[in-house]
GROMACS .gro file of C-alpha atoms in nm:
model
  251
    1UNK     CA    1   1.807   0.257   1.545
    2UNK     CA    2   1.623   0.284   1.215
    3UNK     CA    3   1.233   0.257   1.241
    4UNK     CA    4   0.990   0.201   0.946
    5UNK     CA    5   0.628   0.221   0.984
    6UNK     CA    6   0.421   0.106   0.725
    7UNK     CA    7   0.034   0.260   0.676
    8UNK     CA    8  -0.253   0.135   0.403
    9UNK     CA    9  -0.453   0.374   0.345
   10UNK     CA   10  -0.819   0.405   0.533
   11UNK     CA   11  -1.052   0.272   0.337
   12UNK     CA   12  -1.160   0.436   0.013
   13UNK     CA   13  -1.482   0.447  -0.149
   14UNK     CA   14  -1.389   0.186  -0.396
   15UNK     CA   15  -1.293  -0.038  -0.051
   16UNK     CA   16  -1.685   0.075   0.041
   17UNK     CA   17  -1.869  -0.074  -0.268
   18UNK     CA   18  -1.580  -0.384  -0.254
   19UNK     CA   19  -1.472  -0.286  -0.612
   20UNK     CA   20  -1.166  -0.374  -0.742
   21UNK     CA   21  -0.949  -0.040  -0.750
   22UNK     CA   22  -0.582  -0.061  -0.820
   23UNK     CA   23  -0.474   0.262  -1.016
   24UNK     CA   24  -0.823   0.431  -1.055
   25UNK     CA   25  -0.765   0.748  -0.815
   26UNK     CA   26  -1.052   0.715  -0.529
   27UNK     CA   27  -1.076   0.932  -0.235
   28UNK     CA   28  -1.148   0.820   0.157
   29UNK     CA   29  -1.447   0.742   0.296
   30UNK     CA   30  -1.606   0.926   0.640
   31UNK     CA   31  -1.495   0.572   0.821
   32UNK     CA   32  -1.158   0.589   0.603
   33UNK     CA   33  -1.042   0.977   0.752
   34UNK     CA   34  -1.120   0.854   1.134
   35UNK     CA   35  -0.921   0.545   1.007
   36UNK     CA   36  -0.641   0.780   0.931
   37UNK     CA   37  -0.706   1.021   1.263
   38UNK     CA   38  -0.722   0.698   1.485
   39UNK     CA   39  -0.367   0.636   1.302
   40UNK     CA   40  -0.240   0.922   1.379
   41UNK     CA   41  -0.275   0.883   1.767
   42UNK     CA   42  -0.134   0.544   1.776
   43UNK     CA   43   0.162   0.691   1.632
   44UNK     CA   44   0.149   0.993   1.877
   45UNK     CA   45   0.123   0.760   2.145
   46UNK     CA   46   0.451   0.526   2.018
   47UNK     CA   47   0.699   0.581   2.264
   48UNK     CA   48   1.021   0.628   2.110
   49UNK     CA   49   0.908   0.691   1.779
   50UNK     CA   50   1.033   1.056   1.624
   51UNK     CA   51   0.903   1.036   1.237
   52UNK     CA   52   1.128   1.273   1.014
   53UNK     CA   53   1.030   1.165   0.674
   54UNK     CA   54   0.715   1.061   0.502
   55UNK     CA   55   0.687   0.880   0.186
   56UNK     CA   56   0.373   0.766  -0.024
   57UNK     CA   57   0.239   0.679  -0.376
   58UNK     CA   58   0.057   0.966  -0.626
   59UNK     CA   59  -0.299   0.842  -0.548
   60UNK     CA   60  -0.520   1.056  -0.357
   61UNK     CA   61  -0.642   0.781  -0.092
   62UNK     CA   62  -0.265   0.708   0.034
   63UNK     CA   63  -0.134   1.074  -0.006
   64UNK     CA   64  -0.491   1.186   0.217
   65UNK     CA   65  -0.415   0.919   0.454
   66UNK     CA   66  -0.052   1.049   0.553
   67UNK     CA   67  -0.222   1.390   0.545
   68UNK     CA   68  -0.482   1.315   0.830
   69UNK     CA   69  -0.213   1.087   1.023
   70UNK     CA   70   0.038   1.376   1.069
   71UNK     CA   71  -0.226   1.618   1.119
   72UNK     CA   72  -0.330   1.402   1.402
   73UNK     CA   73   0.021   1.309   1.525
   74UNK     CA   74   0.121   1.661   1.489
   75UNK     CA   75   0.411   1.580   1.213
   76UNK     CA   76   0.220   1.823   0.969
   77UNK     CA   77   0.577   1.975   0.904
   78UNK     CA   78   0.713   1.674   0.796
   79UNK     CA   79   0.935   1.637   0.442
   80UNK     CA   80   0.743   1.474   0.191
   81UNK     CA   81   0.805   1.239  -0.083
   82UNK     CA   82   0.598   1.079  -0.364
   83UNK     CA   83   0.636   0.798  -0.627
   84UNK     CA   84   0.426   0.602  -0.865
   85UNK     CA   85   0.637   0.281  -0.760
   86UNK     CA   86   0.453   0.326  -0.425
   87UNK     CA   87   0.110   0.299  -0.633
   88UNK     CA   88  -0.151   0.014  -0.531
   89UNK     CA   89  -0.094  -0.308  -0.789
   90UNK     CA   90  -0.282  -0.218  -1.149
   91UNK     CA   91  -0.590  -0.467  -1.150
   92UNK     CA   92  -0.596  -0.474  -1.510
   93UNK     CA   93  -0.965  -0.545  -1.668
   94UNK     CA   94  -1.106  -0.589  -1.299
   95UNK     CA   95  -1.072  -0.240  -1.208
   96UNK     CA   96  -1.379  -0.101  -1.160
   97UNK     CA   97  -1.592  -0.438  -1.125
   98UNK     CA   98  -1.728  -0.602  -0.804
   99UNK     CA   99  -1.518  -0.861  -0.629
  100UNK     CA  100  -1.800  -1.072  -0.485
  101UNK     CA  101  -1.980  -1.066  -0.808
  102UNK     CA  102  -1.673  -1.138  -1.030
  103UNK     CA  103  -1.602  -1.454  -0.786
  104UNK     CA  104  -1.908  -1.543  -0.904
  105UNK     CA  105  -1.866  -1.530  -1.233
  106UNK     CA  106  -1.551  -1.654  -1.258
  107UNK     CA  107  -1.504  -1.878  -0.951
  108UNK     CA  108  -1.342  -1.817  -0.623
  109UNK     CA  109  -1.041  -2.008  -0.738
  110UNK     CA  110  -0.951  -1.800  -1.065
  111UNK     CA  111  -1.040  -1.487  -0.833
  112UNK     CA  112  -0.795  -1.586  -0.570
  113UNK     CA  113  -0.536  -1.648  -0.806
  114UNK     CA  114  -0.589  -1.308  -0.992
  115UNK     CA  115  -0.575  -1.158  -0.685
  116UNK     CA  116  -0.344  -1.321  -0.434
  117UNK     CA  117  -0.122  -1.524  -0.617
  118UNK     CA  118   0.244  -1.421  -0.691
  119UNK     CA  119   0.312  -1.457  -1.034
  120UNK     CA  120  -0.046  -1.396  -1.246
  121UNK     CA  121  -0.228  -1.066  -1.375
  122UNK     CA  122  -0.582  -1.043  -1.424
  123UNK     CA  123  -0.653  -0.973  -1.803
  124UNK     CA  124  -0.533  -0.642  -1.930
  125UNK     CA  125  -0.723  -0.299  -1.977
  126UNK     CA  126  -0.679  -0.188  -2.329
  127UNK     CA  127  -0.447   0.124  -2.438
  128UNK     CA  128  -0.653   0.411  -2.408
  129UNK     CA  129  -0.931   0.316  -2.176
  130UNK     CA  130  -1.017   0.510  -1.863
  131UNK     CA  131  -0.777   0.199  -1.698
  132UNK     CA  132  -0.486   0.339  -1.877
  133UNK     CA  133  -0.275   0.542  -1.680
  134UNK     CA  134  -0.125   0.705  -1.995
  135UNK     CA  135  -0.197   1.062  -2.022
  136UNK     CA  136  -0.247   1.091  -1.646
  137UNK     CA  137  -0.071   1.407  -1.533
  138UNK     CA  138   0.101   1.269  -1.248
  139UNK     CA  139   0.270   1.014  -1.477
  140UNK     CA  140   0.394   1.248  -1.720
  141UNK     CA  141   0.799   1.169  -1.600
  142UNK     CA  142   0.741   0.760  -1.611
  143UNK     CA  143   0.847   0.593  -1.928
  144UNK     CA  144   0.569   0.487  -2.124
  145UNK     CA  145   0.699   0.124  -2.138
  146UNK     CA  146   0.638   0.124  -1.724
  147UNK     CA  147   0.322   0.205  -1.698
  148UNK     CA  148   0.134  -0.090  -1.688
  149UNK     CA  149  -0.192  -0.268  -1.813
  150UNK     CA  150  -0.197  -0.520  -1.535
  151UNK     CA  151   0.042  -0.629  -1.315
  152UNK     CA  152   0.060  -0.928  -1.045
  153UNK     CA  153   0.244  -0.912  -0.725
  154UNK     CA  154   0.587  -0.982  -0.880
  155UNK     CA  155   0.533  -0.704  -1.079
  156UNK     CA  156   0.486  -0.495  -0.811
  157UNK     CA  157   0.757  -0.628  -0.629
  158UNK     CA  158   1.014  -0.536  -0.896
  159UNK     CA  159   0.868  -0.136  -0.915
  160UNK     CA  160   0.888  -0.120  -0.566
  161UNK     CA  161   1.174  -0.300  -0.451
  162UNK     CA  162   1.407  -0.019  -0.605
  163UNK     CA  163   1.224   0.232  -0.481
  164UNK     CA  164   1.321   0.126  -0.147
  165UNK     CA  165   1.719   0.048  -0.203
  166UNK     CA  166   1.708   0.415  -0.375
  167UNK     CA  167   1.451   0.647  -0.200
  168UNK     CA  168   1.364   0.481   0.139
  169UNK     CA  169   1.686   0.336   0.276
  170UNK     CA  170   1.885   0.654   0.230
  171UNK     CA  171   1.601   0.800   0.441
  172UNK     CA  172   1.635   0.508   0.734
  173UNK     CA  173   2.028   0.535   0.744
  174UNK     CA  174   2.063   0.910   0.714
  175UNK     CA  175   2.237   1.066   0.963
  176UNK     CA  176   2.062   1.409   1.084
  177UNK     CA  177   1.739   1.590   1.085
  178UNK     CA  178   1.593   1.327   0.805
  179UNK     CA  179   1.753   0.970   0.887
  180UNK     CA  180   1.605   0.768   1.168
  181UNK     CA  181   1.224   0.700   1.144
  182UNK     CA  182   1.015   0.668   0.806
  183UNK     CA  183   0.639   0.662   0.722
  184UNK     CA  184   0.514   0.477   0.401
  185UNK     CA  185   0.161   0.530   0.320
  186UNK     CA  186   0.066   0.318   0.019
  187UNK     CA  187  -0.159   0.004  -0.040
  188UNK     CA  188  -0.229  -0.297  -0.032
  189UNK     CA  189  -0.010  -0.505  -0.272
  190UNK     CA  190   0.294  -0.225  -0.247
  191UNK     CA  191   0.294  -0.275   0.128
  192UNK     CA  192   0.305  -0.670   0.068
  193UNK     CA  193   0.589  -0.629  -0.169
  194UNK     CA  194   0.807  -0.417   0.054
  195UNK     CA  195   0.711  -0.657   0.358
  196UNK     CA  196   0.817  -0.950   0.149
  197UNK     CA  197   1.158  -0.806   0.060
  198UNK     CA  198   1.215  -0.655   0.394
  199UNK     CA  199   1.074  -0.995   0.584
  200UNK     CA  200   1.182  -1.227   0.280
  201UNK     CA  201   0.834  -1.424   0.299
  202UNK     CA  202   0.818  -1.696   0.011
  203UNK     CA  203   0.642  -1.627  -0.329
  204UNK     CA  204   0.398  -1.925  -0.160
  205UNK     CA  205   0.394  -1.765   0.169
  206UNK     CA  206   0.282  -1.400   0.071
  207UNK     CA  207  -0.038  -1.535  -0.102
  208UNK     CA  208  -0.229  -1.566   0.284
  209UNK     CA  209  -0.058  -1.179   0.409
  210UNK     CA  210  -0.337  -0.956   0.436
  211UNK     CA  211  -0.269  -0.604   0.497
  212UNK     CA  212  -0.566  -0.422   0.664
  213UNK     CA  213  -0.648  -0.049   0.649
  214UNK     CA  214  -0.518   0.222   0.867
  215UNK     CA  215  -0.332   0.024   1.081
  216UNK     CA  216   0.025   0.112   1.141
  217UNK     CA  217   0.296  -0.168   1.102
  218UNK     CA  218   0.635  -0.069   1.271
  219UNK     CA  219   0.955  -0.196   1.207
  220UNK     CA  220   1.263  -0.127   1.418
  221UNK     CA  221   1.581  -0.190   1.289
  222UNK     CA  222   1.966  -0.278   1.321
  223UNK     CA  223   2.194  -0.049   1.168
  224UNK     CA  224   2.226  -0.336   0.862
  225UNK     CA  225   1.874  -0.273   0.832
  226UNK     CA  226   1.812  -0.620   0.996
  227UNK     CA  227   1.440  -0.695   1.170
  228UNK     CA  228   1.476  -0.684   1.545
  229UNK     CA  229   1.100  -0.650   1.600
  230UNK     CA  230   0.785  -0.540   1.427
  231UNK     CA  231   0.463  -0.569   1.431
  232UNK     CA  232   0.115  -0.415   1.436
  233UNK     CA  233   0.062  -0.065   1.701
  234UNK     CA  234  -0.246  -0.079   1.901
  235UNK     CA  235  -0.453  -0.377   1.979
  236UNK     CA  236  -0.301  -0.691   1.801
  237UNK     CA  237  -0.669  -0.854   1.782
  238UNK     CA  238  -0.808  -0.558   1.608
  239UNK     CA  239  -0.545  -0.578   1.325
  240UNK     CA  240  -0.618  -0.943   1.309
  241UNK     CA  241  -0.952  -0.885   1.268
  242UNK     CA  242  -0.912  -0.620   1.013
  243UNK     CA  243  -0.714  -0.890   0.810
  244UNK     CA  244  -0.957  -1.121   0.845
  245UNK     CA  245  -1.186  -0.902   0.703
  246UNK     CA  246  -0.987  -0.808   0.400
  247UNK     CA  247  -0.922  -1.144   0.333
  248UNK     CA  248  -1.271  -1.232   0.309
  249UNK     CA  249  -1.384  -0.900   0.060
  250UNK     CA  250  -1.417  -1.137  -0.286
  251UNK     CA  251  -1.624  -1.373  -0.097
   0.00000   0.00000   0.00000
């Protein structure tokens, strides 16, 4: 049966200082590696589970993440693949600033709906600014019309979602050394999008998901790609409390 197992990254520096980091490239904290290791041996402890491919976005915190997880899990040799769809949601003009001051400033409301509603980006970086991923080397192949300023969660939804019909479910239903069992590393608001396609929560209903970091999220799956269970690996309070946690990071 296909498996998926979804992975945020541990946390970053950026998740240290509770900044607001969307495309700015951070790397892991100490806490964020043993994050990753103490993934890694949940999934070497999953019975049943034989990863064959991974899959994350092109920023350093994800792509370290998988890194220390197979390392740990002893998939090192594992075929690798990377996209910008897979990328954490662009913050737009809140990259960068504190979340409990900016709730502040602005109000816990606005902040909330900048960051957890469906359908509203936060205020654009300008063209040019060290928010722009333009001229990034890793972006080089993306149209210039698709990299974005800001985005909100639909926005992410519709980079991601076909980057999963065309890159991940070939991997789930291929037959062989590379179909069965997938790994996604990625963040945040990509891991909400592909849960809400994949789950098919409401626009209203995704707004209270919370997604915490380093925890893997398995999936297994009919051959229609059809949920027949998932959920959290290891201790289902400690993911809850890890939500909890994220969901309370603007104050």
């Amino acid at each position: 049966m296909p498996e998926l197992v979804l992975i945020r990254h541990g946390q970053s520096l950026w998740n240290a200082e509770n900044l607001f980091t969307g495309w700015f490239d951070v790397d892991l904290t100490e806490r964020g590696e043993e994050e990753a290791r103490a993934a890694g041996r949940l999934l070497a402890d999953e019975s049943g589970l034989d990863l064959r491919v991974v899959h994350t976005s092109l920023l350093t915190r994800a792509i370290r993440t998988a890194q220390i997880t197979l390392e740990t899990a002893g998939r090192t040799w594992l075929p690798t693949r990377r996209s910008w769809r897979l990328n954490e949601r662009h913050y737009g003009a809140l990259q960068g600033l504190d979340k409990k001051e900016t709730a502040s400033h602005h109000g816990e409301v606005q902040v909330k709906e900048w960051r957890r509603s469906y359908a509203t980006p936060p205020p654009p970086v300008e063209r040019g600014g060290i928010h722009d991923p333009a001229g990034d080397p890793r972006y080089r192949d993306v149209p210039a019309e698709s990299l974005p300023l800001t985005e909100c969660l639909a926005d992410v939804v519709a980079r991601v979602v076909p980057y999963w019909a065309d890159a991940i479910v070939p991997d789930l239903l291929a037959e062989g050394a590379r179909g069965g069992s997938v790994l996604v590393a990625a963040h945040g608001n990509s891991l909400r999008a592909l849960r809400k396609h994949i789950e098919g929560i409401g626009d209203k209903e995704i707004v209270d998901l919370e997604i915490p970091t380093g925890i893997p999220y398995r999936y297994v799956m009919g051959d229609d790609l059809s949920v027949v269970s998932h959920g959290f690996l290891g201790d289902p309070e400690v993911a809850a409390a890890a939500a909890e946690a994220v969901r309370h990071q603007a104050g």
